[in-house]
Short mmCIF file of C-alpha atoms in Angstrom, two decimals:
data_model
loop_
_atom_site.label_atom_id
_atom_site.label_comp_id
_atom_site.label_asym_id
_atom_site.label_seq_id
_atom_site.Cartn_x
_atom_site.Cartn_y
_atom_site.Cartn_z
CA UNK A 1 -0.01 0.06 0.02
CA UNK A 2 1.21 3.46 -0.88
CA UNK A 3 -0.14 4.91 2.30
CA UNK A 4 0.50 2.09 4.76
CA UNK A 5 3.58 1.92 6.96
CA UNK A 6 5.53 -0.55 9.08
CA UNK A 7 4.35 -3.87 7.92
CA UNK A 8 6.66 -6.79 8.81
CA UNK A 9 6.97 -9.20 5.96
CA UNK A 10 8.87 -12.39 6.76
CA UNK A 11 9.00 -16.21 6.26
CA UNK A 12 7.28 -16.28 2.88
CA UNK A 13 8.06 -18.28 -0.23
CA UNK A 14 7.73 -16.06 -3.27
CA UNK A 15 8.67 -17.87 -6.49
CA UNK A 16 8.06 -17.67 -10.26
CA UNK A 17 6.68 -14.25 -10.56
CA UNK A 18 7.72 -11.46 -12.97
CA UNK A 19 8.27 -9.34 -9.79
CA UNK A 20 8.59 -10.95 -6.45
CA UNK A 21 7.62 -7.96 -4.21
CA UNK A 22 6.54 -4.44 -4.99
CA UNK A 23 7.26 -2.17 -2.03
CA UNK A 24 5.48 1.15 -2.45
CA UNK A 25 4.78 1.86 1.29
CA UNK A 26 6.79 3.69 3.92
CA UNK A 27 9.17 2.22 6.53
CA UNK A 28 8.17 -1.44 6.10
CA UNK A 29 10.47 -4.10 7.43
CA UNK A 30 11.04 -7.03 5.04
CA UNK A 31 13.23 -9.84 6.22
CA UNK A 32 14.12 -13.41 5.23
CA UNK A 33 11.74 -14.41 2.54
CA UNK A 34 12.53 -17.18 0.02
CA UNK A 35 12.70 -15.35 -3.28
CA UNK A 36 13.13 -16.70 -6.81
CA UNK A 37 11.61 -14.31 -9.37
CA UNK A 38 12.59 -12.67 -12.64
CA UNK A 39 12.92 -9.40 -10.57
CA UNK A 40 13.00 -9.81 -6.79
CA UNK A 41 12.13 -6.35 -5.59
CA UNK A 42 10.64 -3.25 -7.07
CA UNK A 43 10.91 -0.49 -4.43
CA UNK A 44 9.17 2.89 -5.00
CA UNK A 45 8.26 3.69 -1.39
CA UNK A 46 10.55 5.46 1.12
CA UNK A 47 12.72 4.39 4.10
CA UNK A 48 11.99 0.67 3.95
CA UNK A 49 14.21 -1.97 5.52
CA UNK A 50 15.04 -5.03 3.35
CA UNK A 51 17.32 -7.46 5.01
CA UNK A 52 18.78 -11.05 4.66
CA UNK A 53 17.28 -12.62 1.61
CA UNK A 54 19.30 -15.75 0.62
CA UNK A 55 19.83 -15.89 -3.11
CA UNK A 56 19.15 -12.22 -3.69
CA UNK A 57 22.30 -10.45 -4.77
CA UNK A 58 23.09 -7.00 -3.33
CA UNK A 59 23.43 -5.74 -6.99
CA UNK A 60 19.71 -6.64 -7.48
CA UNK A 61 18.55 -4.26 -4.72
CA UNK A 62 17.97 -0.65 -5.17
CA UNK A 63 15.38 2.10 -5.43
CA UNK A 64 13.30 3.82 -2.89
CA UNK A 65 14.41 7.04 -1.26
CA UNK A 66 16.12 6.27 2.04
CA UNK A 67 15.54 2.52 1.81
CA UNK A 68 18.10 0.37 3.70
CA UNK A 69 19.21 -2.84 2.04
CA UNK A 70 21.29 -5.30 4.00
CA UNK A 71 22.63 -8.52 2.62
CA UNK A 72 24.86 -9.91 5.39
CA UNK A 73 26.87 -13.16 4.91
CA UNK A 74 25.67 -15.70 7.44
CA UNK A 75 26.39 -19.30 8.57
CA UNK A 76 23.76 -20.62 6.08
CA UNK A 77 24.46 -18.11 3.34
CA UNK A 78 28.25 -17.37 3.41
CA UNK A 79 28.11 -15.50 0.18
CA UNK A 80 30.96 -13.60 -1.41
CA UNK A 81 28.80 -10.96 -3.12
CA UNK A 82 30.69 -7.72 -3.11
CA UNK A 83 27.46 -5.75 -2.41
CA UNK A 84 26.24 -6.14 1.22
CA UNK A 85 25.02 -2.50 1.58
CA UNK A 86 24.47 -0.78 -1.74
CA UNK A 87 26.95 2.08 -2.10
CA UNK A 88 29.54 0.56 0.25
CA UNK A 89 32.55 -1.66 -0.57
CA UNK A 90 33.43 -4.99 1.14
CA UNK A 91 36.50 -5.90 3.23
CA UNK A 92 37.02 -9.55 4.25
CA UNK A 93 39.04 -10.21 7.28
CA UNK A 94 39.66 -13.87 8.51
CA UNK A 95 41.12 -15.61 11.57
CA UNK A 96 41.58 -19.36 11.40
CA UNK A 97 42.94 -21.51 14.28
CA UNK A 98 45.51 -23.96 13.00
CA UNK A 99 45.23 -27.60 13.97
CA UNK A 100 46.84 -28.02 17.49
CA UNK A 101 47.42 -24.29 17.91
CA UNK A 102 46.42 -22.40 21.03
CA UNK A 103 43.01 -20.65 21.07
CA UNK A 104 43.06 -17.26 19.43
CA UNK A 105 42.89 -14.22 21.70
CA UNK A 106 40.04 -11.82 20.77
CA UNK A 107 42.24 -8.94 21.75
CA UNK A 108 44.27 -9.55 18.52
CA UNK A 109 41.06 -9.93 16.55
CA UNK A 110 39.76 -6.64 17.88
CA UNK A 111 42.97 -4.77 16.99
CA UNK A 112 42.74 -6.05 13.41
CA UNK A 113 39.07 -5.15 13.08
CA UNK A 114 39.69 -1.64 14.41
CA UNK A 115 42.67 -1.13 12.11
CA UNK A 116 40.59 -2.34 9.02
CA UNK A 117 37.80 0.00 10.02
CA UNK A 118 40.17 2.97 10.24
CA UNK A 119 41.69 2.09 6.80
CA UNK A 120 38.30 1.53 5.09
CA UNK A 121 35.76 3.76 6.78
CA UNK A 122 33.28 3.49 3.95
CA UNK A 123 33.29 -0.34 3.53
CA UNK A 124 31.43 -3.20 5.21
CA UNK A 125 33.82 -5.44 7.19
CA UNK A 126 33.13 -9.28 7.02
CA UNK A 127 34.98 -10.97 9.75
CA UNK A 128 35.40 -14.76 9.37
CA UNK A 129 36.29 -16.51 12.64
CA UNK A 130 37.19 -20.16 12.36
CA UNK A 131 38.13 -22.09 15.54
CA UNK A 132 38.07 -21.30 19.23
CA UNK A 133 38.51 -17.75 20.53
CA UNK A 134 39.07 -16.54 24.13
CA UNK A 135 37.95 -13.21 25.60
CA UNK A 136 40.46 -12.34 28.44
CA UNK A 137 39.53 -8.67 28.98
CA UNK A 138 37.47 -8.95 32.18
CA UNK A 139 34.98 -11.27 30.45
CA UNK A 140 34.44 -8.85 27.59
CA UNK A 141 34.96 -9.91 24.09
CA UNK A 142 34.41 -8.51 20.55
CA UNK A 143 33.07 -5.06 19.93
CA UNK A 144 31.68 -4.55 16.53
CA UNK A 145 32.29 -1.21 14.76
CA UNK A 146 29.70 0.32 12.51
CA UNK A 147 28.85 -1.73 9.42
CA UNK A 148 30.39 -5.11 10.48
CA UNK A 149 29.34 -8.59 9.83
CA UNK A 150 30.73 -11.68 11.73
CA UNK A 151 30.45 -15.29 10.67
CA UNK A 152 31.72 -17.61 13.50
CA UNK A 153 32.52 -21.32 12.84
CA UNK A 154 33.65 -22.47 16.22
CA UNK A 155 33.33 -21.06 19.91
CA UNK A 156 33.92 -17.83 21.78
CA UNK A 157 34.37 -18.26 25.49
CA UNK A 158 35.62 -15.96 28.41
CA UNK A 159 38.84 -16.84 30.23
CA UNK A 160 38.30 -18.03 33.73
CA UNK A 161 36.32 -20.68 35.63
CA UNK A 162 32.59 -20.54 36.12
CA UNK A 163 31.03 -19.16 39.18
CA UNK A 164 27.56 -18.78 40.77
CA UNK A 165 25.69 -15.98 39.03
CA UNK A 166 24.97 -14.28 42.47
CA UNK A 167 28.67 -14.00 43.24
CA UNK A 168 29.38 -11.76 40.18
CA UNK A 169 27.19 -8.73 40.37
CA UNK A 170 29.86 -6.38 38.87
CA UNK A 171 29.51 -8.21 35.62
CA UNK A 172 25.91 -7.18 34.98
CA UNK A 173 25.18 -4.41 32.47
CA UNK A 174 23.50 -2.23 35.07
CA UNK A 175 23.25 0.80 32.86
CA UNK A 176 22.65 0.69 29.01
CA UNK A 177 24.96 3.69 28.60
CA UNK A 178 27.88 2.20 30.46
CA UNK A 179 27.37 -1.50 29.61
CA UNK A 180 28.65 -4.29 31.50
CA UNK A 181 30.35 -7.51 30.24
CA UNK A 182 29.45 -9.47 27.16
CA UNK A 183 31.16 -11.80 24.63
CA UNK A 184 29.85 -9.78 21.73
CA UNK A 185 28.91 -6.05 21.89
CA UNK A 186 26.76 -4.65 19.07
CA UNK A 187 26.37 -0.89 20.01
CA UNK A 188 27.45 0.91 16.86
CA UNK A 189 25.28 2.51 14.25
CA UNK A 190 24.70 1.44 10.66
CA UNK A 191 24.42 -2.29 9.82
CA UNK A 192 25.59 -5.14 12.14
CA UNK A 193 25.28 -8.90 11.99
CA UNK A 194 26.52 -11.89 13.91
CA UNK A 195 25.95 -15.43 12.69
CA UNK A 196 26.85 -18.97 13.57
CA UNK A 197 28.95 -20.72 16.20
CA UNK A 198 28.65 -20.91 19.91
CA UNK A 199 29.00 -18.14 22.48
CA UNK A 200 29.79 -20.19 25.65
CA UNK A 201 29.49 -17.67 28.44
CA UNK A 202 30.38 -20.12 31.27
CA UNK A 203 28.46 -18.12 33.94
CA UNK A 204 30.95 -15.18 33.57
CA UNK A 205 29.80 -12.21 31.44
CA UNK A 206 26.46 -10.64 31.84
CA UNK A 207 25.40 -11.34 28.20
CA UNK A 208 26.38 -13.39 25.35
CA UNK A 209 25.30 -10.66 22.94
CA UNK A 210 24.50 -7.08 24.12
CA UNK A 211 22.87 -4.81 21.50
CA UNK A 212 21.96 -1.34 22.87
CA UNK A 213 21.27 1.69 20.77
CA UNK A 214 20.17 1.82 17.10
CA UNK A 215 21.38 -0.10 14.13
CA UNK A 216 19.84 -2.41 11.56
CA UNK A 217 21.05 -5.66 13.24
CA UNK A 218 20.77 -9.34 12.32
CA UNK A 219 21.56 -12.06 14.94
CA UNK A 220 21.38 -15.35 13.05
CA UNK A 221 21.90 -18.97 13.76
CA UNK A 222 23.91 -18.44 17.00
CA UNK A 223 23.99 -20.77 20.00
CA UNK A 224 24.30 -18.74 23.20
CA UNK A 225 24.56 -20.30 26.60
CA UNK A 226 25.09 -19.72 30.34
CA UNK A 227 25.34 -15.92 30.47
CA UNK A 228 25.11 -14.54 33.97
CA UNK A 229 22.08 -12.33 33.20
CA UNK A 230 20.64 -12.77 29.72
CA UNK A 231 21.89 -14.78 26.83
CA UNK A 232 20.85 -11.84 24.40
CA UNK A 233 20.06 -8.36 25.74
CA UNK A 234 18.57 -5.77 23.38
CA UNK A 235 18.15 -2.47 25.29
CA UNK A 236 17.07 1.01 24.25
CA UNK A 237 17.15 -0.26 20.59
CA UNK A 238 14.82 -0.27 17.69
CA UNK A 239 12.40 1.98 15.87
CA UNK A 240 11.03 1.95 12.47
CA UNK A 241 14.49 2.49 10.85
CA UNK A 242 16.57 0.30 13.24
CA UNK A 243 14.93 -3.04 13.69
CA UNK A 244 16.69 -6.10 15.15
CA UNK A 245 16.03 -9.55 13.69
CA UNK A 246 16.99 -12.52 15.89
CA UNK A 247 16.49 -15.71 13.88
CA UNK A 248 17.28 -19.39 14.11
CA UNK A 249 19.30 -19.03 17.32
CA UNK A 250 19.61 -21.65 20.20
CA UNK A 251 19.45 -20.00 23.71
CA UNK A 252 20.43 -22.33 26.50
CA UNK A 253 19.99 -21.13 29.98
CA UNK A 254 22.06 -23.94 31.41
CA UNK A 255 19.15 -25.24 33.61
CA UNK A 256 18.54 -21.88 35.25
CA UNK A 257 21.94 -20.38 35.47
CA UNK A 258 20.89 -17.65 33.02
CA UNK A 259 18.06 -15.25 33.57
CA UNK A 260 16.43 -14.92 30.13
CA UNK A 261 16.89 -16.09 26.57
CA UNK A 262 16.29 -12.62 25.08
CA UNK A 263 15.56 -9.50 27.07
CA UNK A 264 13.89 -6.72 25.10
CA UNK A 265 14.01 -3.62 27.24
CA UNK A 266 12.65 -0.23 26.28
CA UNK A 267 12.59 -1.31 22.58
CA UNK A 268 10.44 -1.35 19.52
CA UNK A 269 10.65 -3.47 16.32
CA UNK A 270 12.66 -6.33 17.77
CA UNK A 271 11.70 -9.40 15.93
CA UNK A 272 12.39 -12.98 17.34
CA UNK A 273 11.78 -15.63 14.73
CA UNK A 274 12.15 -19.40 14.74
CA UNK A 275 14.52 -19.58 17.78
CA UNK A 276 14.69 -22.29 20.51
CA UNK A 277 15.14 -21.36 24.04
CA UNK A 278 15.33 -23.59 27.20
CA UNK A 279 16.22 -23.77 30.84
CA UNK A 280 16.22 -20.07 31.95
CA UNK A 281 15.47 -18.93 35.40
CA UNK A 282 12.93 -16.37 34.20
CA UNK A 283 11.79 -16.29 30.52
CA UNK A 284 12.54 -17.31 26.90
CA UNK A 285 11.48 -13.85 25.65
CA UNK A 286 10.78 -10.85 27.92
CA UNK A 287 9.29 -7.63 26.32
CA UNK A 288 9.88 -5.24 29.15
CA UNK A 289 9.43 -1.62 30.11
CA UNK A 290 6.93 -0.07 27.55
CA UNK A 291 8.42 -2.13 24.65
CA UNK A 292 6.05 -2.02 21.66
CA UNK A 293 5.60 -3.29 18.18
CA UNK A 294 7.94 -6.25 18.84
CA UNK A 295 7.24 -9.71 17.29
CA UNK A 296 7.69 -13.12 18.80
CA UNK A 297 7.07 -15.58 15.92
CA UNK A 298 7.39 -19.39 15.64
CA UNK A 299 9.79 -19.89 18.48
CA UNK A 300 10.07 -23.05 20.71
CA UNK A 301 10.31 -22.39 24.49
CA UNK A 302 11.07 -25.26 26.82
CA UNK A 303 11.20 -25.58 30.62
CA UNK A 304 11.49 -21.92 31.53
CA UNK A 305 11.00 -21.33 35.14
CA UNK A 306 8.84 -18.24 34.88
CA UNK A 307 7.36 -17.76 31.42
CA UNK A 308 7.77 -18.61 27.78
CA UNK A 309 6.78 -15.16 26.60
CA UNK A 310 6.60 -12.49 29.20
CA UNK A 311 5.00 -9.01 28.31
CA UNK A 312 5.30 -6.56 31.23
CA UNK A 313 5.50 -3.02 32.55
CA UNK A 314 3.30 -1.18 30.03
CA UNK A 315 4.43 -3.05 26.91
CA UNK A 316 1.89 -2.51 24.20
CA UNK A 317 1.16 -3.51 20.63
CA UNK A 318 3.29 -6.66 20.59
CA UNK A 319 2.49 -9.59 18.46
CA UNK A 320 2.97 -13.25 19.73
CA UNK A 321 2.29 -15.80 16.95
CA UNK A 322 2.79 -19.48 16.33
CA UNK A 323 5.03 -20.29 19.34
CA UNK A 324 5.29 -23.58 21.23
CA UNK A 325 5.78 -23.63 24.91
CA UNK A 326 6.39 -26.89 26.74
CA UNK A 327 7.87 -28.05 30.08
CA UNK A 328 7.12 -28.59 33.72
CA UNK A 329 7.38 -25.07 35.16
CA UNK A 330 5.98 -21.57 34.83
CA UNK A 331 3.44 -19.97 32.52
CA UNK A 332 3.33 -20.23 28.74
CA UNK A 333 2.45 -16.51 28.19
CA UNK A 334 2.09 -13.79 30.90
CA UNK A 335 1.08 -10.12 30.73
CA UNK A 336 2.06 -8.44 34.02
CA UNK A 337 3.24 -5.23 35.61
CA UNK A 338 4.52 -4.06 38.93
CA UNK A 339 5.03 -0.50 37.67
CA UNK A 340 4.62 1.23 34.28
CA UNK A 341 0.89 0.63 33.93
CA UNK A 342 -1.08 -2.19 32.32
CA UNK A 343 -0.04 -3.77 29.08
CA UNK A 344 -2.47 -2.72 26.34
CA UNK A 345 -3.29 -3.77 22.80
CA UNK A 346 -1.14 -7.02 22.55
CA UNK A 347 -2.17 -9.79 20.13
CA UNK A 348 -1.62 -13.46 21.01
CA UNK A 349 -2.48 -15.81 18.16
CA UNK A 350 -2.00 -19.53 17.35
CA UNK A 351 0.29 -20.50 20.06
CA UNK A 352 0.57 -23.89 21.65
CA UNK A 353 1.15 -24.30 25.39
CA UNK A 354 1.62 -27.60 27.15
CA UNK A 355 2.60 -27.31 30.89
CA UNK A 356 1.33 -26.61 34.25
CA UNK A 357 0.06 -23.04 33.45
CA UNK A 358 -1.26 -21.59 30.22
CA UNK A 359 -1.94 -17.89 29.69
CA UNK A 360 -1.83 -15.43 32.69
CA UNK A 361 -3.49 -12.14 31.72
CA UNK A 362 -3.04 -10.30 35.02
CA UNK A 363 -2.39 -6.64 34.08
CA UNK A 364 -3.50 -6.02 30.58
CA UNK A 365 -6.07 -4.00 28.56
CA UNK A 366 -7.38 -4.79 25.09
CA UNK A 367 -5.52 -7.97 24.83
CA UNK A 368 -6.70 -9.95 21.71
CA UNK A 369 -6.12 -13.76 22.11
CA UNK A 370 -7.46 -16.30 19.85
CA UNK A 371 -6.85 -19.73 18.18
CA UNK A 372 -4.35 -20.69 20.89
CA UNK A 373 -4.16 -24.37 21.98
CA UNK A 374 -3.55 -24.56 25.75
CA UNK A 375 -3.22 -27.97 27.39
CA UNK A 376 -2.07 -27.31 30.88
CA UNK A 377 -2.35 -29.10 34.25
CA UNK A 378 -3.58 -26.29 36.52
CA UNK A 379 -5.26 -23.57 34.46
CA UNK A 380 -5.61 -22.80 30.83
CA UNK A 381 -6.24 -19.00 30.83
CA UNK A 382 -6.31 -16.80 33.93
CA UNK A 383 -7.77 -13.36 33.45
CA UNK A 384 -8.02 -10.91 36.41
CA UNK A 385 -8.79 -7.68 34.50
CA UNK A 386 -11.41 -6.41 32.09
CA UNK A 387 -11.57 -5.31 28.41
CA UNK A 388 -9.78 -8.20 26.89
CA UNK A 389 -10.94 -10.28 24.04
#
């Protein structure tokens, strides 16, 4: 539609057409569709986001005033297309651990990345990490400068032995402006991606991936486990022009050593798609502190102690679709607040919940829930407020 704005279009198969997709609207977010057409995109609208379409070359993308195209190499699509962001060049940088060699120190990797960025300020850096990498700087690992893509084949881990999460309070990211500790920091503007491999936090850094501020970001096919606080934290991020797409990741709480799979705090347009999450002390996905327009789509949540999907503290206009929650603990889906007001105008559709509790609608207004399958031992749906549907 020429007048519509901010549709999210994802997970479609669009084949054998003269034109795959005509984008005439404003600020739509189009991600990971299976495209195979004579012309993939015709873009006449303004300020749209089009990201991560396997098989679509960057040279095929263009048009639309202010539109952001992003074609990052990933674990499943490690392409060599020179066009990742139209108008920018490409610089490849690789680190490969030789057989029998010591694990590679991320300090050396960071120095090379920073040097490449300084020498090529207008290019996209593609960093290929093959092998095992150790973060020895106070449990803090790799910081991605603007316009950087990382493909990991191997493991990143912090130096040191594991510890009880309550014995390491200084490792939390207490303030989004000062940060804390994490194996991967994604706090630069522009375009950022991280794909593949394992971030093994070993109960040391606060986060596996920490992504505050605003960039177009793709987190794809990563295993993250045993962070002290949250395996992935997205804080004060998002907006119509800076969405985050978290797709195909495995988030392992280590049987309740980590707090959450993904913490979405004061954010909008954070999209979690087709991930698996298990064993966290709180939630698989927590949309917190007036977060809005976020999407939780087609994920699998297992044995979370508190909730599969938790919407809290005034979070509004979020969409929870097609998720599966299983396990012996907690609620499948909860809407709650202790401060920040009720959670209005959320949509909960076609989810499946099997476990002791189903859907807990405790502090919400105008929640629209339909076509969910809830097979739980104690209660299916608990509603303690009015004006829900």
